[in-house]
Amino acid sequence: MKHKSTDRAKDDVSHADSRGRRRFLAATTAVAATLAGGLTDLWGDEGREPGVPMRPYGERSTFEKAARKSSRPGPLSGTGSTLTPLESLYGIITPSALHFERHHSGVPMIDPDKHELLIHGLVEKPLVFKMEEIKRFPSVSRIYFLECSGSGAGEYQGDPAPTPQQTAGLMSCSEWTGVPLSTLLREAGVKPSAKWVLAEGGDASRNARSIPLEKVMDDVLVAYGQNGEAVRPEQGYPIRLIVPGWEGNINVKWLQRLHVLDQPAMTRDESADYDDLLANGKSYRFSFVMEAKSIVTRPAGGQHLAGAGAYEITGLAWSGRARVAAVEISADGGKNWRKAELQQPVLKNAAVRFRLPWNWDGNEAVIGSRCTDESGYVQPTHEQIIAARGTHARFHYNGIKWWRLQKSGELTYA
Ligand code: MTE
């Protein structure tokens, strides 16, 4: 039966809600009728063969196909990056098997029994830790996002990515477990002249980055756990640094050495690379923080809507500067904005899931999200970023991403 208020409520979120509920109720009634009519069929022997055997290590259903995609293969095998399929995820945690990868020289296979971590430089006593010694220190588990500063780089050069995975898939979020780096440094005794810590990875690239001591003593983790099990080889097994809210490159994987210094080491990775070129030809010396960003993951580019009616607009927001305060959604290219609901808990330096019930009237729509964090920073538009940094920049792209929904139900980038 067509309800009178249905037409009036076309654009009204709460009405979209109740319409959805009515449809659900109608479907439930239909199931009840089927049950009453054909109970014996359901109790028959068909489809009662024993299932597959149990497995020592779980796998997802063979019907699930979400996969990492390669974004830019490097010159050597195993180098380059793969992207997380953000549009296929629920909640805020990225399954470890779908965590994005960025390797400068492939994934080293490290035997944890042989791995050691050296702390030296401006310390009272240089120390070498074995893995079993690191695990004896009091540990913490924290949910943090990790984003490569190259995420969305193509958008600078007027090459808009067609799906959430392709524009923002260099961002993932995990629960990391490990020892605060401050604990290990206190064990070694930091000298008063110390100001920076150089962290070096044990892969062939020896990716090495200098971190201000203040940040190190605040919240940096030496992580050996990821989503309840050991850190994956691709993520830095057996140990990696997690530097909450800061650009991916500084989260050194396969961590083998910490050199305590009185100034930054100015390694290749922090001088020739990973610096932000500005429109005036100058560049920032360091740009550590990943600023507020958000992306609608459904409905989004590469997807198709079956027809007008009730949908949920959902996506992810994050900020390395402060907690996410609000996410607004527009379905008309930015003329009108509505506040989305933020899924609790909203944690500092973690991804935040946002949602908004929406009723599509069948006309063309342009859908996007805008994140504001508790420092008052508002996610900029694409035009604002280009005005500030020009089109030669490669890092820290966080512009609002728009998806165009056509009358046919097809979604592309706007
Ligand atoms: N650490 C080492 N030792 N070697 C690397 O190639 N890549 C860095 C960083 N740490 C890298 C590294 C870069 S550029 C990023 S974005 C993150 O690790 C990616 O972490 P992930 O592969 O776990 O997603």
GROMACS .gro file of C-alpha atoms and ligand atoms in nm:
model
  438
    1MET     CA    1   0.000   0.000   0.000
    2LYS     CA    2   0.130   0.346  -0.088
    3HIS     CA    3   0.142   0.566   0.220
    4LYS     CA    4   0.033   0.928   0.177
    5SER     CA    5   0.336   1.078   0.350
    6THR     CA    6   0.581   0.886   0.123
    7ASP     CA    7   0.603   1.152  -0.148
    8ARG     CA    8   0.635   1.442   0.093
    9ALA     CA    9   0.919   1.273   0.275
   10LYS     CA   10   1.145   1.233  -0.031
   11ASP     CA   11   1.438   1.419   0.112
   12ASP     CA   12   1.373   1.376   0.479
   13VAL     CA   13   1.616   1.158   0.670
   14SER     CA   14   1.386   1.053   0.953
   15HIS     CA   15   1.110   0.964   0.707
   16ALA     CA   16   1.361   0.764   0.504
   17ASP     CA   17   1.427   0.577   0.826
   18SER     CA   18   1.065   0.491   0.893
   19ARG     CA   19   1.002   0.396   0.527
   20GLY     CA   20   1.292   0.155   0.554
   21ARG     CA   21   1.142   0.007   0.869
   22ARG     CA   22   0.802  -0.039   0.702
   23ARG     CA   23   0.963  -0.223   0.409
   24PHE     CA   24   1.149  -0.445   0.652
   25LEU     CA   25   0.826  -0.524   0.838
   26ALA     CA   26   0.652  -0.613   0.511
   27ALA     CA   27   0.937  -0.850   0.422
   28THR     CA   28   0.919  -1.015   0.767
   29THR     CA   29   0.546  -1.073   0.726
   30ALA     CA   30   0.612  -1.243   0.390
   31VAL     CA   31   0.867  -1.477   0.549
   32ALA     CA   32   0.620  -1.566   0.825
   33ALA     CA   33   0.358  -1.656   0.561
   34THR     CA   34   0.607  -1.879   0.376
   35LEU     CA   35   0.694  -2.056   0.699
   36ALA     CA   36   0.331  -2.124   0.782
   37GLY     CA   37   0.272  -2.269   0.431
   38GLY     CA   38   0.581  -2.479   0.382
   39LEU     CA   39   0.733  -2.573   0.716
   40THR     CA   40   0.795  -2.934   0.616
   41ASP     CA   41   1.018  -2.833   0.320
   42LEU     CA   42   1.255  -2.649   0.551
   43TRP     CA   43   1.278  -2.951   0.778
   44GLY     CA   44   1.355  -3.188   0.487
   45ASP     CA   45   1.693  -3.353   0.417
   46GLU     CA   46   1.798  -3.135   0.123
   47GLY     CA   47   2.113  -2.930   0.190
   48ARG     CA   48   2.201  -3.125   0.504
   49GLU     CA   49   2.536  -3.264   0.386
   50PRO     CA   50   2.815  -3.214   0.641
   51GLY     CA   51   3.008  -2.889   0.589
   52VAL     CA   52   3.377  -2.847   0.520
   53PRO     CA   53   3.625  -2.953   0.791
   54MET     CA   54   3.757  -2.711   1.051
   55ARG     CA   55   4.081  -2.528   0.973
   56PRO     CA   56   4.372  -2.442   1.201
   57TYR     CA   57   4.388  -2.088   1.061
   58GLY     CA   58   4.068  -1.916   0.941
   59GLU     CA   59   3.992  -1.791   0.593
   60ARG     CA   60   3.709  -1.569   0.475
   61SER     CA   61   3.418  -1.706   0.272
   62THR     CA   62   3.511  -1.797  -0.085
   63PHE     CA   63   3.228  -1.565  -0.194
   64GLU     CA   64   3.414  -1.260  -0.061
   65LYS     CA   65   3.645  -1.103  -0.320
   66ALA     CA   66   3.767  -0.770  -0.172
   67ALA     CA   67   4.140  -0.742  -0.245
   68ARG     CA   68   4.434  -0.505  -0.224
   69LYS     CA   69   4.516  -0.347  -0.557
   70SER     CA   70   4.858  -0.247  -0.674
   71SER     CA   71   4.890   0.130  -0.711
   72ARG     CA   72   5.240   0.179  -0.839
   73PRO     CA   73   5.469  -0.115  -0.890
   74GLY     CA   74   5.833  -0.027  -0.821
   75PRO     CA   75   6.133  -0.116  -1.035
   76LEU     CA   76   6.219  -0.419  -0.817
   77SER     CA   77   5.985  -0.703  -0.734
   78GLY     CA   78   5.805  -0.642  -0.403
   79THR     CA   79   5.854  -0.265  -0.411
   80GLY     CA   80   5.573  -0.015  -0.461
   81SER     CA   81   5.237  -0.009  -0.289
   82THR     CA   82   4.900  -0.181  -0.269
   83LEU     CA   83   4.574  -0.015  -0.165
   84THR     CA   84   4.310  -0.110   0.091
   85PRO     CA   85   3.960  -0.161  -0.062
   86LEU     CA   86   3.793   0.092   0.170
   87GLU     CA   87   3.453   0.048   0.001
   88SER     CA   88   3.439  -0.318   0.110
   89LEU     CA   89   3.508  -0.258   0.481
   90TYR     CA   90   3.268  -0.233   0.775
   91GLY     CA   91   3.340  -0.047   1.099
   92ILE     CA   92   3.684   0.104   1.150
   93ILE     CA   93   3.930  -0.187   1.168
   94THR     CA   94   4.110  -0.292   0.850
   95PRO     CA   95   4.152  -0.671   0.837
   96SER     CA   96   4.529  -0.732   0.851
   97ALA     CA   97   4.517  -0.917   0.518
   98LEU     CA   98   4.379  -0.601   0.353
   99HIS     CA   99   4.608  -0.345   0.524
  100PHE     CA  100   4.771  -0.131   0.256
  101GLU     CA  101   5.140  -0.194   0.182
  102ARG     CA  102   5.419   0.044   0.092
  103HIS     CA  103   5.764  -0.107   0.061
  104HIS     CA  104   6.078   0.057  -0.073
  105SER     CA  105   6.262  -0.272  -0.122
  106GLY     CA  106   6.025  -0.563  -0.070
  107VAL     CA  107   5.929  -0.755   0.244
  108PRO     CA  108   6.224  -0.906   0.434
  109MET     CA  109   6.156  -1.240   0.603
  110ILE     CA  110   6.297  -1.192   0.953
  111ASP     CA  111   6.339  -1.469   1.209
  112PRO     CA  112   6.216  -1.317   1.538
  113ASP     CA  113   6.459  -1.532   1.738
  114LYS     CA  114   6.748  -1.368   1.556
  115HIS     CA  115   6.611  -1.014   1.543
  116GLU     CA  116   6.761  -0.745   1.766
  117LEU     CA  117   6.686  -0.378   1.835
  118LEU     CA  118   6.982  -0.150   1.911
  119ILE     CA  119   6.944   0.176   2.106
  120HIS     CA  120   7.255   0.396   2.102
  121GLY     CA  121   7.378   0.755   2.072
  122LEU     CA  122   7.294   1.010   2.343
  123VAL     CA  123   7.203   0.751   2.608
  124GLU     CA  124   7.361   0.654   2.941
  125LYS     CA  125   7.396   0.287   2.839
  126PRO     CA  126   7.354   0.160   2.482
  127LEU     CA  127   7.126  -0.146   2.478
  128VAL     CA  128   7.043  -0.435   2.246
  129PHE     CA  129   6.703  -0.597   2.294
  130LYS     CA  130   6.596  -0.940   2.176
  131MET     CA  131   6.228  -0.989   2.091
  132GLU     CA  132   6.157  -1.190   2.406
  133GLU     CA  133   6.303  -0.905   2.615
  134ILE     CA  134   6.086  -0.643   2.441
  135LYS     CA  135   5.778  -0.853   2.516
  136ARG     CA  136   5.856  -0.857   2.891
  137PHE     CA  137   5.792  -0.482   2.923
  138PRO     CA  138   5.439  -0.359   3.014
  139SER     CA  139   5.244  -0.343   2.687
  140VAL     CA  140   4.953  -0.136   2.555
  141SER     CA  141   4.699  -0.187   2.274
  142ARG     CA  142   4.576   0.117   2.081
  143ILE     CA  143   4.364   0.169   1.768
  144TYR     CA  144   4.546   0.397   1.524
  145PHE     CA  145   4.510   0.480   1.156
  146LEU     CA  146   4.814   0.471   0.932
  147GLU     CA  147   4.819   0.678   0.614
  148CYS     CA  148   5.092   0.712   0.357
  149SER     CA  149   5.148   1.080   0.280
  150GLY     CA  150   5.133   0.983  -0.090
  151SER     CA  151   4.765   0.888  -0.045
  152GLY     CA  152   4.555   1.058  -0.316
  153ALA     CA  153   4.864   1.208  -0.483
  154GLY     CA  154   4.712   1.179  -0.832
  155GLU     CA  155   4.440   1.429  -0.735
  156TYR     CA  156   4.705   1.707  -0.732
  157GLN     CA  157   4.785   1.642  -1.097
  158GLY     CA  158   4.422   1.653  -1.212
  159ASP     CA  159   4.400   1.275  -1.230
  160PRO     CA  160   4.092   1.206  -1.015
  161ALA     CA  161   4.077   0.849  -0.886
  162PRO     CA  162   3.759   0.659  -0.975
  163THR     CA  163   3.703   0.461  -0.651
  164PRO     CA  164   3.758   0.506  -0.273
  165GLN     CA  165   4.031   0.240  -0.288
  166GLN     CA  166   4.217   0.427  -0.560
  167THR     CA  167   4.194   0.771  -0.403
  168ALA     CA  168   4.236   0.694  -0.031
  169GLY     CA  169   4.339   0.326  -0.009
  170LEU     CA  170   4.680   0.418   0.133
  171MET     CA  171   4.500   0.448   0.468
  172SER     CA  172   4.424   0.159   0.702
  173CYS     CA  173   4.337   0.132   1.071
  174SER     CA  174   4.445  -0.142   1.312
  175GLU     CA  175   4.467  -0.221   1.678
  176TRP     CA  176   4.841  -0.216   1.748
  177THR     CA  177   4.999  -0.379   2.053
  178GLY     CA  178   5.348  -0.312   2.179
  179VAL     CA  179   5.572  -0.125   2.420
  180PRO     CA  180   5.581   0.256   2.441
  181LEU     CA  181   5.916   0.364   2.295
  182SER     CA  182   5.953   0.594   2.599
  183THR     CA  183   5.977   0.281   2.818
  184LEU     CA  184   6.273   0.143   2.620
  185LEU     CA  185   6.446   0.482   2.608
  186ARG     CA  186   6.411   0.527   2.985
  187GLU     CA  187   6.576   0.189   3.024
  188ALA     CA  188   6.874   0.320   2.822
  189GLY     CA  189   6.870   0.662   2.998
  190VAL     CA  190   6.830   0.956   2.759
  191LYS     CA  191   7.097   1.227   2.799
  192PRO     CA  192   6.982   1.591   2.850
  193SER     CA  193   7.128   1.698   2.513
  194ALA     CA  194   6.905   1.451   2.322
  195LYS     CA  195   6.642   1.610   2.097
  196TRP     CA  196   6.570   1.361   1.816
  197VAL     CA  197   6.558   0.984   1.762
  198LEU     CA  198   6.655   0.832   1.427
  199ALA     CA  199   6.466   0.508   1.357
  200GLU     CA  200   6.604   0.267   1.098
  201GLY     CA  201   6.440  -0.035   0.933
  202GLY     CA  202   6.603  -0.372   0.869
  203ASP     CA  203   6.496  -0.406   0.504
  204ALA     CA  204   6.732  -0.343   0.213
  205SER     CA  205   6.612   0.020   0.180
  206ARG     CA  206   6.709   0.092   0.545
  207ASN     CA  207   6.421   0.342   0.551
  208ALA     CA  208   6.532   0.587   0.822
  209ARG     CA  209   6.350   0.882   0.976
  210SER     CA  210   6.423   1.132   1.256
  211ILE     CA  211   6.147   1.188   1.513
  212PRO     CA  212   6.143   1.477   1.765
  213LEU     CA  213   6.204   1.343   2.119
  214GLU     CA  214   5.887   1.513   2.245
  215LYS     CA  215   5.670   1.299   2.014
  216VAL     CA  216   5.874   0.986   2.095
  217MET     CA  217   5.816   1.030   2.469
  218ASP     CA  218   5.447   1.109   2.413
  219ASP     CA  219   5.285   0.821   2.223
  220VAL     CA  220   5.519   0.633   1.986
  221LEU     CA  221   5.485   0.253   2.004
  222VAL     CA  222   5.724  -0.029   1.924
  223ALA     CA  223   5.451  -0.263   1.797
  224TYR     CA  224   5.464  -0.641   1.767
  225GLY     CA  225   5.087  -0.701   1.761
  226GLN     CA  226   4.831  -0.612   1.492
  227ASN     CA  227   4.461  -0.686   1.533
  228GLY     CA  228   4.517  -0.949   1.799
  229GLU     CA  229   4.802  -1.145   1.637
  230ALA     CA  230   5.163  -1.083   1.541
  231VAL     CA  231   5.229  -0.789   1.308
  232ARG     CA  232   5.214  -0.920   0.949
  233PRO     CA  233   5.545  -0.949   0.756
  234GLU     CA  234   5.417  -0.678   0.517
  235GLN     CA  235   5.354  -0.448   0.814
  236GLY     CA  236   5.700  -0.489   0.970
  237TYR     CA  237   5.725  -0.829   1.144
  238PRO     CA  238   5.855  -0.879   1.403
  239ILE     CA  239   5.852  -0.509   1.515
  240ARG     CA  240   5.767  -0.174   1.368
  241LEU     CA  241   5.724   0.182   1.488
  242ILE     CA  242   5.377   0.326   1.515
  243VAL     CA  243   5.391   0.706   1.525
  244PRO     CA  244   5.024   0.797   1.582
  245GLY     CA  245   4.874   1.048   1.339
  246TRP     CA  246   5.203   1.110   1.153
  247GLU     CA  247   5.281   1.035   0.789
  248GLY     CA  248   5.318   0.667   0.702
  249ASN     CA  249   5.685   0.683   0.606
  250ILE     CA  250   5.796   0.769   0.960
  251ASN     CA  251   5.629   0.449   1.090
  252VAL     CA  252   5.948   0.252   1.031
  253LYS     CA  253   5.894  -0.121   0.969
  254TRP     CA  254   6.126  -0.412   1.055
  255LEU     CA  255   6.274  -0.175   1.317
  256GLN     CA  256   6.635  -0.259   1.401
  257ARG     CA  257   6.806   0.060   1.525
  258LEU     CA  258   6.725   0.373   1.726
  259HIS     CA  259   6.995   0.641   1.729
  260VAL     CA  260   6.939   0.917   1.988
  261LEU     CA  261   7.063   1.251   1.847
  262ASP     CA  262   7.072   1.623   1.920
  263GLN     CA  263   6.944   1.712   1.569
  264PRO     CA  264   6.761   1.543   1.280
  265ALA     CA  265   6.985   1.313   1.073
  266MET     CA  266   6.848   1.450   0.741
  267THR     CA  267   6.844   1.106   0.580
  268ARG     CA  268   6.748   1.059   0.216
  269ASP     CA  269   6.392   0.968   0.319
  270GLU     CA  270   6.344   1.302   0.498
  271SER     CA  271   6.533   1.537   0.267
  272ALA     CA  272   6.523   1.414  -0.094
  273ASP     CA  273   6.185   1.248  -0.043
  274TYR     CA  274   5.871   1.299   0.168
  275ASP     CA  275   5.890   1.678   0.169
  276ASP     CA  276   5.599   1.896   0.062
  277LEU     CA  277   5.657   2.115  -0.239
  278LEU     CA  278   5.453   2.437  -0.232
  279ALA     CA  279   5.307   2.645  -0.514
  280ASN     CA  280   5.585   2.907  -0.477
  281GLY     CA  281   5.859   2.648  -0.537
  282LYS     CA  282   5.965   2.627  -0.171
  283SER     CA  283   5.897   2.319   0.037
  284TYR     CA  284   5.822   2.242   0.400
  285ARG     CA  285   6.120   2.100   0.586
  286PHE     CA  286   5.908   1.846   0.777
  287SER     CA  287   5.536   1.786   0.749
  288PHE     CA  288   5.468   1.506   0.991
  289VAL     CA  289   5.098   1.538   1.078
  290MET     CA  290   4.829   1.383   0.857
  291GLU     CA  291   4.558   1.648   0.852
  292ALA     CA  292   4.183   1.586   0.873
  293LYS     CA  293   4.041   1.386   0.583
  294SER     CA  294   3.727   1.189   0.507
  295ILE     CA  295   3.583   0.988   0.223
  296VAL     CA  296   3.239   0.852   0.142
  297THR     CA  297   3.294   0.482   0.076
  298ARG     CA  298   2.931   0.391  -0.010
  299PRO     CA  299   2.767   0.502  -0.236
  300ALA     CA  300   3.087   0.588  -0.419
  301GLY     CA  301   3.269   0.572  -0.752
  302GLY     CA  302   3.270   0.229  -0.918
  303GLN     CA  303   2.939   0.131  -0.756
  304HIS     CA  304   2.582   0.114  -0.884
  305LEU     CA  305   2.255   0.195  -0.705
  306ALA     CA  306   1.956  -0.025  -0.792
  307GLY     CA  307   1.708   0.265  -0.805
  308ALA     CA  308   1.557   0.553  -0.610
  309GLY     CA  309   1.482   0.491  -0.243
  310ALA     CA  310   1.642   0.461   0.098
  311TYR     CA  311   2.022   0.421   0.126
  312GLU     CA  312   2.288   0.474   0.389
  313ILE     CA  313   2.571   0.712   0.307
  314THR     CA  314   2.874   0.590   0.498
  315GLY     CA  315   3.249   0.637   0.505
  316LEU     CA  316   3.560   0.697   0.710
  317ALA     CA  317   3.716   1.010   0.862
  318TRP     CA  318   4.047   1.059   1.039
  319SER     CA  319   4.283   1.329   1.161
  320GLY     CA  320   4.635   1.317   1.298
  321ARG     CA  321   4.605   1.658   1.460
  322ALA     CA  322   4.306   1.612   1.694
  323ARG     CA  323   4.002   1.393   1.746
  324VAL     CA  324   3.740   1.401   1.471
  325ALA     CA  325   3.472   1.648   1.588
  326ALA     CA  326   3.220   1.627   1.301
  327VAL     CA  327   3.161   1.493   0.953
  328GLU     CA  328   2.913   1.664   0.724
  329ILE     CA  329   2.768   1.514   0.409
  330SER     CA  330   2.642   1.689   0.100
  331ALA     CA  331   2.445   1.524  -0.181
  332ASP     CA  332   2.431   1.837  -0.398
  333GLY     CA  333   2.797   1.914  -0.459
  334GLY     CA  334   2.842   2.127  -0.145
  335LYS     CA  335   2.538   2.359  -0.152
  336ASN     CA  336   2.377   2.197   0.152
  337TRP     CA  337   2.545   1.995   0.427
  338ARG     CA  338   2.403   1.761   0.692
  339LYS     CA  339   2.579   1.623   0.998
  340ALA     CA  340   2.650   1.250   0.987
  341GLU     CA  341   2.630   1.025   1.291
  342LEU     CA  342   2.975   0.930   1.425
  343GLN     CA  343   3.006   0.567   1.539
  344GLN     CA  344   3.144   0.547   1.894
  345PRO     CA  345   3.414   0.523   2.012
  346VAL     CA  346   3.564   0.827   1.844
  347LEU     CA  347   3.932   0.785   1.929
  348LYS     CA  348   4.223   1.021   1.877
  349ASN     CA  349   4.434   0.911   1.579
  350ALA     CA  350   4.190   0.634   1.484
  351ALA     CA  351   3.961   0.610   1.184
  352VAL     CA  352   3.600   0.708   1.258
  353ARG     CA  353   3.301   0.549   1.084
  354PHE     CA  354   3.026   0.796   0.987
  355ARG     CA  355   2.675   0.726   0.862
  356LEU     CA  356   2.370   0.914   0.736
  357PRO     CA  357   2.039   0.763   0.618
  358TRP     CA  358   1.953   0.914   0.278
  359ASN     CA  359   1.662   0.893   0.040
  360TRP     CA  360   1.767   0.913  -0.325
  361ASP     CA  361   1.497   1.080  -0.538
  362GLY     CA  362   1.640   0.932  -0.860
  363ASN     CA  363   1.791   1.257  -0.989
  364GLU     CA  364   2.160   1.324  -1.044
  365ALA     CA  365   2.342   1.380  -0.715
  366VAL     CA  366   2.698   1.477  -0.620
  367ILE     CA  367   2.797   1.316  -0.291
  368GLY     CA  368   3.089   1.404  -0.065
  369SER     CA  369   3.197   1.446   0.297
  370ARG     CA  370   3.383   1.712   0.496
  371CYS     CA  371   3.562   1.642   0.823
  372THR     CA  372   3.634   1.890   1.103
  373ASP     CA  373   3.860   1.799   1.395
  374GLU     CA  374   3.868   1.926   1.753
  375SER     CA  375   4.147   2.173   1.672
  376GLY     CA  376   3.896   2.349   1.443
  377TYR     CA  377   4.077   2.236   1.124
  378VAL     CA  378   3.830   2.184   0.838
  379GLN     CA  379   3.904   1.948   0.548
  380PRO     CA  380   3.972   2.175   0.248
  381THR     CA  381   3.824   2.163  -0.099
  382HIS     CA  382   4.035   2.045  -0.394
  383GLU     CA  383   4.052   2.406  -0.517
  384GLN     CA  384   4.183   2.531  -0.180
  385ILE     CA  385   4.465   2.275  -0.179
  386ILE     CA  386   4.569   2.351  -0.536
  387ALA     CA  387   4.571   2.724  -0.455
  388ALA     CA  388   4.802   2.660  -0.158
  389ARG     CA  389   5.033   2.391  -0.301
  390GLY     CA  390   5.000   2.398  -0.678
  391THR     CA  391   4.996   2.089  -0.896
  392HIS     CA  392   5.355   1.968  -0.850
  393ALA     CA  393   5.293   1.856  -0.490
  394ARG     CA  394   5.292   1.481  -0.419
  395PHE     CA  395   5.214   1.444  -0.052
  396HIS     CA  396   4.946   1.514   0.211
  397TYR     CA  397   4.650   1.548  -0.026
  398ASN     CA  398   4.331   1.573   0.183
  399GLY     CA  399   4.078   1.752  -0.038
  400ILE     CA  400   3.707   1.676  -0.033
  401LYS     CA  401   3.630   1.393  -0.275
  402TRP     CA  402   3.304   1.405  -0.474
  403TRP     CA  403   3.116   1.116  -0.633
  404ARG     CA  404   2.868   1.179  -0.916
  405LEU     CA  405   2.553   0.963  -0.905
  406GLN     CA  406   2.382   0.950  -1.243
  407LYS     CA  407   2.012   0.884  -1.300
  408SER     CA  408   2.111   0.537  -1.424
  409GLY     CA  409   2.246   0.460  -1.075
  410GLU     CA  410   2.610   0.456  -1.196
  411LEU     CA  411   2.865   0.631  -0.972
  412THR     CA  412   3.183   0.792  -1.100
  413TYR     CA  413   3.418   1.058  -0.970
  414ALA     CA  414   3.282   1.413  -1.002
  415MTE     N1  415   5.985   0.105   0.681
  415MTE     C1  416   6.081   0.037   0.614
  415MTE     N2  417   6.180  -0.017   0.686
  415MTE     N3  418   6.079   0.023   0.479
  415MTE     C2  419   5.979   0.080   0.403
  415MTE     O1  420   5.979   0.065   0.280
  415MTE     N4  421   5.778   0.221   0.405
  415MTE     C3  422   5.722   0.335   0.476
  415MTE     C4  423   5.682   0.297   0.619
  415MTE     N5  424   5.788   0.226   0.684
  415MTE     C5  425   5.879   0.155   0.471
  415MTE     C6  426   5.883   0.163   0.613
  415MTE     C7  427   5.608   0.394   0.411
  415MTE     S1  428   5.642   0.499   0.281
  415MTE     C8  429   5.481   0.378   0.458
  415MTE     S2  430   5.353   0.463   0.391
  415MTE     C9  431   5.450   0.282   0.566
  415MTE     O2  432   5.565   0.217   0.614
  415MTE    C10  433   5.354   0.178   0.512
  415MTE     O3  434   5.324   0.082   0.611
  415MTE     P1  435   5.245  -0.049   0.570
  415MTE     O4  436   5.314  -0.112   0.453
  415MTE     O5  437   5.241  -0.132   0.692
  415MTE     O6  438   5.106  -0.005   0.530
   0.00000   0.00000   0.00000
